[in-house]
């Protein structure tokens, strides 16, 4: 995206409650239509860590590269809004799984 000075501005998109990243990848395709060589970073957060594999697959299908480390253009974090300690996180995750009829998996825990 061109800045006022004519230089290229970096684009960052943050999606809280990302699910499968619908809005992130929609924003990515729209950005590339306008500025094909744009620099971008995407940060996605969801309570379900199990989504990581599917999100990485969708990223690849949409031409978004992901690599370990802070320089990667895409980051997925499993986390909780308003978490106040491990017991709160455990209760929140338990409620989430119960209310949505999901089974908890070991990789569905919040990132450190």
PDB file of N, CA and C in Angstrom:
ATOM      1  N   UNK A   1       0.853  -1.159   0.000  1.00  0.00           N
ATOM      2  CA  UNK A   1       0.000   0.000   0.000  1.00  0.00           C
ATOM      3  C   UNK A   1       0.901   1.225   0.000  1.00  0.00           C
ATOM      4  N   UNK A   2       0.696   2.116  -0.936  1.00  0.00           N
ATOM      5  CA  UNK A   2       1.558   3.280  -1.069  1.00  0.00           C
ATOM      6  C   UNK A   2       1.270   4.302   0.021  1.00  0.00           C
ATOM      7  N   UNK A   3       2.316   4.805   0.621  1.00  0.00           N
ATOM      8  CA  UNK A   3       2.188   5.842   1.632  1.00  0.00           C
ATOM      9  C   UNK A   3       2.174   7.221   0.990  1.00  0.00           C
ATOM     10  N   UNK A   4       1.955   8.265   1.793  1.00  0.00           N
ATOM     11  CA  UNK A   4       1.912   9.630   1.276  1.00  0.00           C
ATOM     12  C   UNK A   4       3.235  10.051   0.657  1.00  0.00           C
ATOM     13  N   UNK A   5       4.342   9.515   1.182  1.00  0.00           N
ATOM     14  CA  UNK A   5       5.646   9.902   0.665  1.00  0.00           C
ATOM     15  C   UNK A   5       6.030   9.103  -0.582  1.00  0.00           C
ATOM     16  N   UNK A   6       5.134   8.229  -1.035  1.00  0.00           N
ATOM     17  CA  UNK A   6       5.421   7.452  -2.231  1.00  0.00           C
ATOM     18  C   UNK A   6       6.092   6.123  -1.936  1.00  0.00           C
ATOM     19  N   UNK A   7       6.530   5.923  -0.693  1.00  0.00           N
ATOM     20  CA  UNK A   7       7.147   4.653  -0.316  1.00  0.00           C
ATOM     21  C   UNK A   7       6.086   3.596  -0.064  1.00  0.00           C
ATOM     22  N   UNK A   8       6.533   2.401   0.149  1.00  0.00           N
ATOM     23  CA  UNK A   8       5.600   1.311   0.408  1.00  0.00           C
ATOM     24  C   UNK A   8       5.387   1.164   1.905  1.00  0.00           C
ATOM     25  N   UNK A   9       4.133   1.170   2.325  1.00  0.00           N
ATOM     26  CA  UNK A   9       3.795   0.942   3.726  1.00  0.00           C
ATOM     27  C   UNK A   9       3.615  -0.544   3.946  1.00  0.00           C
ATOM     28  N   UNK A  10       4.032  -1.009   5.089  1.00  0.00           N
ATOM     29  CA  UNK A  10       3.821  -2.399   5.444  1.00  0.00           C
ATOM     30  C   UNK A  10       2.382  -2.587   5.907  1.00  0.00           C
ATOM     31  N   UNK A  11       1.808  -3.744   5.611  1.00  0.00           N
ATOM     32  CA  UNK A  11       0.437  -4.062   5.943  1.00  0.00           C
ATOM     33  C   UNK A  11       0.415  -5.144   7.008  1.00  0.00           C
ATOM     34  N   UNK A  12      -0.343  -4.917   8.090  1.00  0.00           N
ATOM     35  CA  UNK A  12      -0.490  -5.911   9.152  1.00  0.00           C
ATOM     36  C   UNK A  12      -1.982  -6.144   9.358  1.00  0.00           C
ATOM     37  N   UNK A  13      -2.360  -7.409   9.419  1.00  0.00           N
ATOM     38  CA  UNK A  13      -3.756  -7.774   9.665  1.00  0.00           C
ATOM     39  C   UNK A  13      -3.785  -8.696  10.870  1.00  0.00           C
ATOM     40  N   UNK A  14      -4.586  -8.344  11.885  1.00  0.00           N
ATOM     41  CA  UNK A  14      -4.713  -9.142  13.102  1.00  0.00           C
ATOM     42  C   UNK A  14      -6.149  -9.649  13.165  1.00  0.00           C
ATOM     43  N   UNK A  15      -6.306 -10.964  13.312  1.00  0.00           N
ATOM     44  CA  UNK A  15      -7.636 -11.557  13.409  1.00  0.00           C
ATOM     45  C   UNK A  15      -7.748 -12.317  14.727  1.00  0.00           C
ATOM     46  N   UNK A  16      -8.581 -11.789  15.622  1.00  0.00           N
ATOM     47  CA  UNK A  16      -8.843 -12.430  16.905  1.00  0.00           C
ATOM     48  C   UNK A  16     -10.087 -13.299  16.736  1.00  0.00           C
ATOM     49  N   UNK A  17     -10.015 -14.533  17.192  1.00  0.00           N
ATOM     50  CA  UNK A  17     -11.103 -15.474  16.930  1.00  0.00           C
ATOM     51  C   UNK A  17     -11.042 -15.891  15.476  1.00  0.00           C
ATOM     52  N   UNK A  18      -9.842 -16.237  15.027  1.00  0.00           N
ATOM     53  CA  UNK A  18      -9.562 -16.438  13.605  1.00  0.00           C
ATOM     54  C   UNK A  18     -10.277 -17.629  12.984  1.00  0.00           C
ATOM     55  N   UNK A  19     -10.596 -18.635  13.770  1.00  0.00           N
ATOM     56  CA  UNK A  19     -11.170 -19.829  13.157  1.00  0.00           C
ATOM     57  C   UNK A  19     -10.209 -20.349  12.095  1.00  0.00           C
ATOM     58  N   UNK A  20     -10.705 -20.531  10.891  1.00  0.00           N
ATOM     59  CA  UNK A  20      -9.860 -21.007   9.793  1.00  0.00           C
ATOM     60  C   UNK A  20      -9.185 -19.865   9.030  1.00  0.00           C
ATOM     61  N   UNK A  21      -9.330 -18.633   9.492  1.00  0.00           N
ATOM     62  CA  UNK A  21      -8.648 -17.505   8.870  1.00  0.00           C
ATOM     63  C   UNK A  21      -9.374 -16.891   7.691  1.00  0.00           C
ATOM     64  N   UNK A  22     -10.689 -17.052   7.650  1.00  0.00           N
ATOM     65  CA  UNK A  22     -11.463 -16.526   6.514  1.00  0.00           C
ATOM     66  C   UNK A  22     -11.118 -15.072   6.198  1.00  0.00           C
ATOM     67  N   UNK A  23     -11.174 -14.201   7.204  1.00  0.00           N
ATOM     68  CA  UNK A  23     -10.942 -12.778   6.944  1.00  0.00           C
ATOM     69  C   UNK A  23      -9.475 -12.474   6.658  1.00  0.00           C
ATOM     70  N   UNK A  24      -8.566 -13.212   7.268  1.00  0.00           N
ATOM     71  CA  UNK A  24      -7.144 -13.004   6.997  1.00  0.00           C
ATOM     72  C   UNK A  24      -6.827 -13.292   5.539  1.00  0.00           C
ATOM     73  N   UNK A  25      -7.287 -14.431   5.046  1.00  0.00           N
ATOM     74  CA  UNK A  25      -6.967 -14.794   3.664  1.00  0.00           C
ATOM     75  C   UNK A  25      -7.768 -13.966   2.652  1.00  0.00           C
ATOM     76  N   UNK A  26      -8.949 -13.501   3.044  1.00  0.00           N
ATOM     77  CA  UNK A  26      -9.707 -12.577   2.193  1.00  0.00           C
ATOM     78  C   UNK A  26      -8.952 -11.253   2.083  1.00  0.00           C
ATOM     79  N   UNK A  27      -8.442 -10.760   3.220  1.00  0.00           N
ATOM     80  CA  UNK A  27      -7.652  -9.516   3.217  1.00  0.00           C
ATOM     81  C   UNK A  27      -6.388  -9.693   2.384  1.00  0.00           C
ATOM     82  N   UNK A  28      -5.771 -10.860   2.486  1.00  0.00           N
ATOM     83  CA  UNK A  28      -4.547 -11.126   1.715  1.00  0.00           C
ATOM     84  C   UNK A  28      -4.817 -11.042   0.208  1.00  0.00           C
ATOM     85  N   UNK A  29      -5.877 -11.688  -0.239  1.00  0.00           N
ATOM     86  CA  UNK A  29      -6.185 -11.670  -1.682  1.00  0.00           C
ATOM     87  C   UNK A  29      -6.518 -10.241  -2.141  1.00  0.00           C
ATOM     88  N   UNK A  30      -7.266  -9.492  -1.329  1.00  0.00           N
ATOM     89  CA  UNK A  30      -7.608  -8.105  -1.683  1.00  0.00           C
ATOM     90  C   UNK A  30      -6.360  -7.238  -1.735  1.00  0.00           C
ATOM     91  N   UNK A  31      -5.459  -7.407  -0.769  1.00  0.00           N
ATOM     92  CA  UNK A  31      -4.213  -6.640  -0.750  1.00  0.00           C
ATOM     93  C   UNK A  31      -3.401  -6.899  -2.010  1.00  0.00           C
ATOM     94  N   UNK A  32      -3.266  -8.163  -2.390  1.00  0.00           N
ATOM     95  CA  UNK A  32      -2.458  -8.494  -3.567  1.00  0.00           C
ATOM     96  C   UNK A  32      -3.093  -8.017  -4.874  1.00  0.00           C
ATOM     97  N   UNK A  33      -4.412  -7.865  -4.900  1.00  0.00           N
ATOM     98  CA  UNK A  33      -5.056  -7.292  -6.087  1.00  0.00           C
ATOM     99  C   UNK A  33      -4.659  -5.829  -6.254  1.00  0.00           C
ATOM    100  N   UNK A  34      -4.554  -5.119  -5.134  1.00  0.00           N
ATOM    101  CA  UNK A  34      -4.210  -3.694  -5.174  1.00  0.00           C
ATOM    102  C   UNK A  34      -2.708  -3.460  -5.266  1.00  0.00           C
ATOM    103  N   UNK A  35      -1.924  -4.216  -4.491  1.00  0.00           N
ATOM    104  CA  UNK A  35      -0.481  -4.021  -4.409  1.00  0.00           C
ATOM    105  C   UNK A  35       0.195  -5.398  -4.440  1.00  0.00           C
ATOM    106  N   UNK A  36       0.437  -5.930  -5.627  1.00  0.00           N
ATOM    107  CA  UNK A  36       0.970  -7.290  -5.737  1.00  0.00           C
ATOM    108  C   UNK A  36       2.292  -7.529  -4.997  1.00  0.00           C
ATOM    109  N   UNK A  37       3.103  -6.523  -4.819  1.00  0.00           N
ATOM    110  CA  UNK A  37       4.401  -6.692  -4.150  1.00  0.00           C
ATOM    111  C   UNK A  37       4.384  -6.190  -2.708  1.00  0.00           C
ATOM    112  N   UNK A  38       3.205  -6.090  -2.119  1.00  0.00           N
ATOM    113  CA  UNK A  38       3.079  -5.543  -0.764  1.00  0.00           C
ATOM    114  C   UNK A  38       3.824  -6.384   0.266  1.00  0.00           C
ATOM    115  N   UNK A  39       4.364  -5.699   1.273  1.00  0.00           N
ATOM    116  CA  UNK A  39       4.947  -6.382   2.432  1.00  0.00           C
ATOM    117  C   UNK A  39       3.837  -6.533   3.463  1.00  0.00           C
ATOM    118  N   UNK A  40       3.722  -7.720   4.043  1.00  0.00           N
ATOM    119  CA  UNK A  40       2.620  -7.952   4.966  1.00  0.00           C
ATOM    120  C   UNK A  40       3.010  -8.899   6.089  1.00  0.00           C
ATOM    121  N   UNK A  41       2.244  -8.790   7.167  1.00  0.00           N
ATOM    122  CA  UNK A  41       2.307  -9.736   8.289  1.00  0.00           C
ATOM    123  C   UNK A  41       0.872 -10.002   8.711  1.00  0.00           C
ATOM    124  N   UNK A  42       0.593 -11.269   9.020  1.00  0.00           N
ATOM    125  CA  UNK A  42      -0.717 -11.667   9.496  1.00  0.00           C
ATOM    126  C   UNK A  42      -0.560 -12.320  10.854  1.00  0.00           C
ATOM    127  N   UNK A  43      -1.378 -11.887  11.804  1.00  0.00           N
ATOM    128  CA  UNK A  43      -1.381 -12.462  13.141  1.00  0.00           C
ATOM    129  C   UNK A  43      -2.790 -12.987  13.385  1.00  0.00           C
ATOM    130  N   UNK A  44      -2.876 -14.291  13.632  1.00  0.00           N
ATOM    131  CA  UNK A  44      -4.166 -14.930  13.852  1.00  0.00           C
ATOM    132  C   UNK A  44      -4.173 -15.558  15.246  1.00  0.00           C
ATOM    133  N   UNK A  45      -5.272 -15.347  15.978  1.00  0.00           N
ATOM    134  CA  UNK A  45      -5.400 -15.891  17.326  1.00  0.00           C
ATOM    135  C   UNK A  45      -6.730 -16.628  17.422  1.00  0.00           C
ATOM    136  N   UNK A  46      -6.687 -17.833  17.961  1.00  0.00           N
ATOM    137  CA  UNK A  46      -7.922 -18.566  18.216  1.00  0.00           C
ATOM    138  C   UNK A  46      -7.731 -19.435  19.448  1.00  0.00           C
ATOM    139  N   UNK A  47      -8.834 -19.793  20.077  1.00  0.00           N
ATOM    140  CA  UNK A  47      -8.795 -20.607  21.283  1.00  0.00           C
ATOM    141  C   UNK A  47      -8.456 -22.062  20.951  1.00  0.00           C
ATOM    142  N   UNK A  48      -8.640 -22.482  19.721  1.00  0.00           N
ATOM    143  CA  UNK A  48      -8.374 -23.865  19.321  1.00  0.00           C
ATOM    144  C   UNK A  48      -7.031 -23.998  18.617  1.00  0.00           C
ATOM    145  N   UNK A  49      -6.076 -24.598  19.298  1.00  0.00           N
ATOM    146  CA  UNK A  49      -4.775 -24.841  18.693  1.00  0.00           C
ATOM    147  C   UNK A  49      -4.840 -25.871  17.582  1.00  0.00           C
ATOM    148  N   UNK A  50      -5.889 -26.704  17.582  1.00  0.00           N
ATOM    149  CA  UNK A  50      -6.047 -27.728  16.548  1.00  0.00           C
ATOM    150  C   UNK A  50      -6.201 -27.118  15.154  1.00  0.00           C
ATOM    151  N   UNK A  51      -6.548 -25.855  15.076  1.00  0.00           N
ATOM    152  CA  UNK A  51      -6.743 -25.203  13.774  1.00  0.00           C
ATOM    153  C   UNK A  51      -5.422 -24.900  13.070  1.00  0.00           C
ATOM    154  N   UNK A  52      -4.321 -24.939  13.797  1.00  0.00           N
ATOM    155  CA  UNK A  52      -3.017 -24.561  13.242  1.00  0.00           C
ATOM    156  C   UNK A  52      -2.708 -25.287  11.930  1.00  0.00           C
ATOM    157  N   UNK A  53      -2.866 -26.597  11.881  1.00  0.00           N
ATOM    158  CA  UNK A  53      -2.546 -27.362  10.674  1.00  0.00           C
ATOM    159  C   UNK A  53      -3.386 -26.938   9.483  1.00  0.00           C
ATOM    160  N   UNK A  54      -4.677 -26.762   9.699  1.00  0.00           N
ATOM    161  CA  UNK A  54      -5.553 -26.352   8.597  1.00  0.00           C
ATOM    162  C   UNK A  54      -5.246 -24.931   8.146  1.00  0.00           C
ATOM    163  N   UNK A  55      -4.947 -24.060   9.095  1.00  0.00           N
ATOM    164  CA  UNK A  55      -4.591 -22.681   8.751  1.00  0.00           C
ATOM    165  C   UNK A  55      -3.307 -22.656   7.924  1.00  0.00           C
ATOM    166  N   UNK A  56      -2.321 -23.448   8.298  1.00  0.00           N
ATOM    167  CA  UNK A  56      -1.070 -23.495   7.539  1.00  0.00           C
ATOM    168  C   UNK A  56      -1.316 -24.017   6.116  1.00  0.00           C
ATOM    169  N   UNK A  57      -2.208 -24.984   5.986  1.00  0.00           N
ATOM    170  CA  UNK A  57      -2.555 -25.492   4.658  1.00  0.00           C
ATOM    171  C   UNK A  57      -3.256 -24.410   3.831  1.00  0.00           C
ATOM    172  N   UNK A  58      -4.212 -23.704   4.440  1.00  0.00           N
ATOM    173  CA  UNK A  58      -4.905 -22.628   3.731  1.00  0.00           C
ATOM    174  C   UNK A  58      -3.946 -21.493   3.377  1.00  0.00           C
ATOM    175  N   UNK A  59      -2.994 -21.222   4.250  1.00  0.00           N
ATOM    176  CA  UNK A  59      -1.984 -20.194   3.955  1.00  0.00           C
ATOM    177  C   UNK A  59      -1.201 -20.582   2.704  1.00  0.00           C
ATOM    178  N   UNK A  60      -0.762 -21.822   2.670  1.00  0.00           N
ATOM    179  CA  UNK A  60      -0.003 -22.306   1.505  1.00  0.00           C
ATOM    180  C   UNK A  60      -0.836 -22.193   0.232  1.00  0.00           C
ATOM    181  N   UNK A  61      -2.105 -22.595   0.299  1.00  0.00           N
ATOM    182  CA  UNK A  61      -2.988 -22.523  -0.873  1.00  0.00           C
ATOM    183  C   UNK A  61      -3.216 -21.086  -1.346  1.00  0.00           C
ATOM    184  N   UNK A  62      -3.096 -20.127  -0.409  1.00  0.00           N
ATOM    185  CA  UNK A  62      -3.284 -18.713  -0.745  1.00  0.00           C
ATOM    186  C   UNK A  62      -1.972 -17.982  -1.006  1.00  0.00           C
ATOM    187  N   UNK A  63      -0.873 -18.721  -1.051  1.00  0.00           N
ATOM    188  CA  UNK A  63       0.413 -18.106  -1.366  1.00  0.00           C
ATOM    189  C   UNK A  63       1.048 -17.348  -0.222  1.00  0.00           C
ATOM    190  N   UNK A  64       0.623 -17.625   1.012  1.00  0.00           N
ATOM    191  CA  UNK A  64       1.195 -16.979   2.191  1.00  0.00           C
ATOM    192  C   UNK A  64       2.206 -17.950   2.794  1.00  0.00           C
ATOM    193  N   UNK A  65       3.458 -17.512   2.869  1.00  0.00           N
ATOM    194  CA  UNK A  65       4.481 -18.381   3.430  1.00  0.00           C
ATOM    195  C   UNK A  65       4.489 -18.268   4.954  1.00  0.00           C
ATOM    196  N   UNK A  66       4.879 -19.340   5.588  1.00  0.00           N
ATOM    197  CA  UNK A  66       4.980 -19.346   7.037  1.00  0.00           C
ATOM    198  C   UNK A  66       6.240 -20.105   7.410  1.00  0.00           C
ATOM    199  N   UNK A  67       7.018 -19.516   8.270  1.00  0.00           N
ATOM    200  CA  UNK A  67       8.261 -20.137   8.726  1.00  0.00           C
ATOM    201  C   UNK A  67       8.423 -19.811  10.198  1.00  0.00           C
ATOM    202  N   UNK A  68       9.189 -20.620  10.914  1.00  0.00           N
ATOM    203  CA  UNK A  68       9.419 -20.308  12.329  1.00  0.00           C
ATOM    204  C   UNK A  68      10.156 -18.976  12.482  1.00  0.00           C
ATOM    205  N   UNK A  69       9.855 -18.279  13.544  1.00  0.00           N
ATOM    206  CA  UNK A  69      10.588 -17.056  13.857  1.00  0.00           C
ATOM    207  C   UNK A  69       9.813 -15.789  13.599  1.00  0.00           C
ATOM    208  N   UNK A  70      10.309 -14.698  14.151  1.00  0.00           N
ATOM    209  CA  UNK A  70       9.596 -13.415  14.077  1.00  0.00           C
ATOM    210  C   UNK A  70       9.541 -12.797  12.680  1.00  0.00           C
ATOM    211  N   UNK A  71      10.394 -13.233  11.785  1.00  0.00           N
ATOM    212  CA  UNK A  71      10.395 -12.650  10.436  1.00  0.00           C
ATOM    213  C   UNK A  71       9.347 -13.271   9.523  1.00  0.00           C
ATOM    214  N   UNK A  72       8.700 -14.327   9.970  1.00  0.00           N
ATOM    215  CA  UNK A  72       7.676 -14.986   9.168  1.00  0.00           C
ATOM    216  C   UNK A  72       6.524 -14.022   8.897  1.00  0.00           C
ATOM    217  N   UNK A  73       5.944 -14.050   7.701  1.00  0.00           N
ATOM    218  CA  UNK A  73       4.824 -13.158   7.412  1.00  0.00           C
ATOM    219  C   UNK A  73       3.510 -13.597   8.058  1.00  0.00           C
ATOM    220  N   UNK A  74       3.459 -14.821   8.623  1.00  0.00           N
ATOM    221  CA  UNK A  74       2.226 -15.267   9.246  1.00  0.00           C
ATOM    222  C   UNK A  74       2.500 -15.945  10.579  1.00  0.00           C
ATOM    223  N   UNK A  75       1.676 -15.588  11.562  1.00  0.00           N
ATOM    224  CA  UNK A  75       1.799 -16.164  12.901  1.00  0.00           C
ATOM    225  C   UNK A  75       0.421 -16.589  13.389  1.00  0.00           C
ATOM    226  N   UNK A  76       0.339 -17.789  13.949  1.00  0.00           N
ATOM    227  CA  UNK A  76      -0.893 -18.276  14.567  1.00  0.00           C
ATOM    228  C   UNK A  76      -0.612 -18.527  16.040  1.00  0.00           C
ATOM    229  N   UNK A  77      -1.478 -17.992  16.890  1.00  0.00           N
ATOM    230  CA  UNK A  77      -1.335 -18.168  18.328  1.00  0.00           C
ATOM    231  C   UNK A  77      -2.611 -18.766  18.887  1.00  0.00           C
ATOM    232  N   UNK A  78      -2.444 -19.778  19.722  1.00  0.00           N
ATOM    233  CA  UNK A  78      -3.568 -20.321  20.470  1.00  0.00           C
ATOM    234  C   UNK A  78      -3.590 -19.557  21.782  1.00  0.00           C
ATOM    235  N   UNK A  79      -4.663 -18.852  22.054  1.00  0.00           N
ATOM    236  CA  UNK A  79      -4.703 -18.048  23.264  1.00  0.00           C
ATOM    237  C   UNK A  79      -6.115 -17.737  23.698  1.00  0.00           C
ATOM    238  N   UNK A  80      -6.214 -17.072  24.818  1.00  0.00           N
ATOM    239  CA  UNK A  80      -7.491 -16.765  25.433  1.00  0.00           C
ATOM    240  C   UNK A  80      -7.569 -15.276  25.758  1.00  0.00           C
ATOM    241  N   UNK A  81      -8.726 -14.687  25.513  1.00  0.00           N
ATOM    242  CA  UNK A  81      -8.941 -13.286  25.841  1.00  0.00           C
ATOM    243  C   UNK A  81      -9.337 -13.205  27.309  1.00  0.00           C
ATOM    244  N   UNK A  82      -8.683 -12.361  28.049  1.00  0.00           N
ATOM    245  CA  UNK A  82      -9.015 -12.141  29.443  1.00  0.00           C
ATOM    246  C   UNK A  82      -8.515 -13.200  30.399  1.00  0.00           C
ATOM    247  N   UNK A  83      -7.600 -14.044  29.949  1.00  0.00           N
ATOM    248  CA  UNK A  83      -7.095 -15.111  30.807  1.00  0.00           C
ATOM    249  C   UNK A  83      -6.422 -14.519  32.044  1.00  0.00           C
ATOM    250  N   UNK A  84      -6.733 -15.114  33.187  1.00  0.00           N
ATOM    251  CA  UNK A  84      -6.185 -14.632  34.457  1.00  0.00           C
ATOM    252  C   UNK A  84      -5.546 -15.777  35.216  1.00  0.00           C
ATOM    253  N   UNK A  85      -4.648 -16.491  34.581  1.00  0.00           N
ATOM    254  CA  UNK A  85      -3.983 -17.607  35.240  1.00  0.00           C
ATOM    255  C   UNK A  85      -4.395 -18.933  34.621  1.00  0.00           C
ATOM    256  N   UNK A  86      -3.619 -19.958  34.967  1.00  0.00           N
ATOM    257  CA  UNK A  86      -3.820 -21.283  34.381  1.00  0.00           C
ATOM    258  C   UNK A  86      -5.202 -21.869  34.690  1.00  0.00           C
ATOM    259  N   UNK A  87      -5.708 -21.705  35.918  1.00  0.00           N
ATOM    260  CA  UNK A  87      -7.010 -22.290  36.252  1.00  0.00           C
ATOM    261  C   UNK A  87      -8.122 -21.625  35.437  1.00  0.00           C
ATOM    262  N   UNK A  88      -8.025 -20.311  35.232  1.00  0.00           N
ATOM    263  CA  UNK A  88      -9.016 -19.598  34.422  1.00  0.00           C
ATOM    264  C   UNK A  88      -8.960 -20.104  32.982  1.00  0.00           C
ATOM    265  N   UNK A  89      -7.747 -20.273  32.447  1.00  0.00           N
ATOM    266  CA  UNK A  89      -7.584 -20.762  31.079  1.00  0.00           C
ATOM    267  C   UNK A  89      -8.170 -22.156  30.929  1.00  0.00           C
ATOM    268  N   UNK A  90      -7.901 -23.019  31.898  1.00  0.00           N
ATOM    269  CA  UNK A  90      -8.415 -24.392  31.837  1.00  0.00           C
ATOM    270  C   UNK A  90      -9.943 -24.395  31.858  1.00  0.00           C
ATOM    271  N   UNK A  91     -10.544 -23.596  32.735  1.00  0.00           N
ATOM    272  CA  UNK A  91     -12.008 -23.505  32.805  1.00  0.00           C
ATOM    273  C   UNK A  91     -12.592 -22.928  31.523  1.00  0.00           C
ATOM    274  N   UNK A  92     -11.941 -21.903  30.966  1.00  0.00           N
ATOM    275  CA  UNK A  92     -12.437 -21.288  29.746  1.00  0.00           C
ATOM    276  C   UNK A  92     -12.393 -22.287  28.590  1.00  0.00           C
ATOM    277  N   UNK A  93     -11.289 -23.023  28.497  1.00  0.00           N
ATOM    278  CA  UNK A  93     -11.166 -24.014  27.436  1.00  0.00           C
ATOM    279  C   UNK A  93     -12.206 -25.123  27.619  1.00  0.00           C
ATOM    280  N   UNK A  94     -12.389 -25.583  28.831  1.00  0.00           N
ATOM    281  CA  UNK A  94     -13.364 -26.627  29.116  1.00  0.00           C
ATOM    282  C   UNK A  94     -14.772 -26.171  28.722  1.00  0.00           C
ATOM    283  N   UNK A  95     -15.129 -24.941  29.099  1.00  0.00           N
ATOM    284  CA  UNK A  95     -16.441 -24.389  28.725  1.00  0.00           C
ATOM    285  C   UNK A  95     -16.592 -24.280  27.220  1.00  0.00           C
ATOM    286  N   UNK A  96     -15.527 -23.836  26.563  1.00  0.00           N
ATOM    287  CA  UNK A  96     -15.572 -23.687  25.098  1.00  0.00           C
ATOM    288  C   UNK A  96     -15.856 -25.034  24.441  1.00  0.00           C
ATOM    289  N   UNK A  97     -15.119 -26.062  24.835  1.00  0.00           N
ATOM    290  CA  UNK A  97     -15.321 -27.386  24.250  1.00  0.00           C
ATOM    291  C   UNK A  97     -16.722 -27.921  24.558  1.00  0.00           C
ATOM    292  N   UNK A  98     -17.185 -27.723  25.781  1.00  0.00           N
ATOM    293  CA  UNK A  98     -18.506 -28.220  26.179  1.00  0.00           C
ATOM    294  C   UNK A  98     -19.601 -27.517  25.383  1.00  0.00           C
ATOM    295  N   UNK A  99     -19.546 -26.202  25.301  1.00  0.00           N
ATOM    296  CA  UNK A  99     -20.590 -25.435  24.623  1.00  0.00           C
ATOM    297  C   UNK A  99     -20.633 -25.685  23.113  1.00  0.00           C
ATOM    298  N   UNK A 100     -19.480 -25.955  22.511  1.00  0.00           N
ATOM    299  CA  UNK A 100     -19.425 -26.182  21.069  1.00  0.00           C
ATOM    300  C   UNK A 100     -19.443 -27.660  20.707  1.00  0.00           C
ATOM    301  N   UNK A 101     -19.528 -28.543  21.727  1.00  0.00           N
ATOM    302  CA  UNK A 101     -19.594 -29.969  21.453  1.00  0.00           C
ATOM    303  C   UNK A 101     -18.308 -30.530  20.878  1.00  0.00           C
ATOM    304  N   UNK A 102     -17.179 -29.994  21.290  1.00  0.00           N
ATOM    305  CA  UNK A 102     -15.878 -30.414  20.773  1.00  0.00           C
ATOM    306  C   UNK A 102     -15.135 -31.255  21.793  1.00  0.00           C
ATOM    307  N   UNK A 103     -14.209 -32.023  21.328  1.00  0.00           N
ATOM    308  CA  UNK A 103     -13.338 -32.790  22.214  1.00  0.00           C
ATOM    309  C   UNK A 103     -12.007 -32.064  22.318  1.00  0.00           C
ATOM    310  N   UNK A 104     -11.478 -31.888  23.521  1.00  0.00           N
ATOM    311  CA  UNK A 104     -10.172 -31.233  23.712  1.00  0.00           C
ATOM    312  C   UNK A 104      -9.037 -32.132  23.297  1.00  0.00           C
ATOM    313  N   UNK A 105      -8.005 -31.547  22.728  1.00  0.00           N
ATOM    314  CA  UNK A 105      -6.815 -32.267  22.330  1.00  0.00           C
ATOM    315  C   UNK A 105      -5.623 -31.610  22.997  1.00  0.00           C
ATOM    316  N   UNK A 106      -4.527 -32.353  23.129  1.00  0.00           N
ATOM    317  CA  UNK A 106      -3.373 -31.824  23.840  1.00  0.00           C
ATOM    318  C   UNK A 106      -2.805 -30.573  23.181  1.00  0.00           C
ATOM    319  N   UNK A 107      -2.970 -30.385  21.854  1.00  0.00           N
ATOM    320  CA  UNK A 107      -2.434 -29.193  21.210  1.00  0.00           C
ATOM    321  C   UNK A 107      -3.458 -28.067  21.154  1.00  0.00           C
ATOM    322  N   UNK A 108      -4.527 -28.177  21.930  1.00  0.00           N
ATOM    323  CA  UNK A 108      -5.533 -27.123  21.997  1.00  0.00           C
ATOM    324  C   UNK A 108      -5.315 -26.223  23.203  1.00  0.00           C
ATOM    325  N   UNK A 109      -4.139 -26.269  23.760  1.00  0.00           N
ATOM    326  CA  UNK A 109      -3.845 -25.460  24.936  1.00  0.00           C
ATOM    327  C   UNK A 109      -3.218 -24.139  24.512  1.00  0.00           C
ATOM    328  N   UNK A 110      -3.329 -23.113  25.343  1.00  0.00           N
ATOM    329  CA  UNK A 110      -2.787 -21.802  24.965  1.00  0.00           C
ATOM    330  C   UNK A 110      -1.284 -21.815  24.813  1.00  0.00           C
ATOM    331  N   UNK A 111      -0.795 -20.974  23.883  1.00  0.00           N
ATOM    332  CA  UNK A 111       0.658 -20.840  23.736  1.00  0.00           C
ATOM    333  C   UNK A 111       1.205 -20.019  24.877  1.00  0.00           C
ATOM    334  N   UNK A 112       2.468 -20.261  25.148  1.00  0.00           N
ATOM    335  CA  UNK A 112       3.123 -19.545  26.260  1.00  0.00           C
ATOM    336  C   UNK A 112       3.406 -18.120  25.874  1.00  0.00           C
TER     337      UNK A 112
END
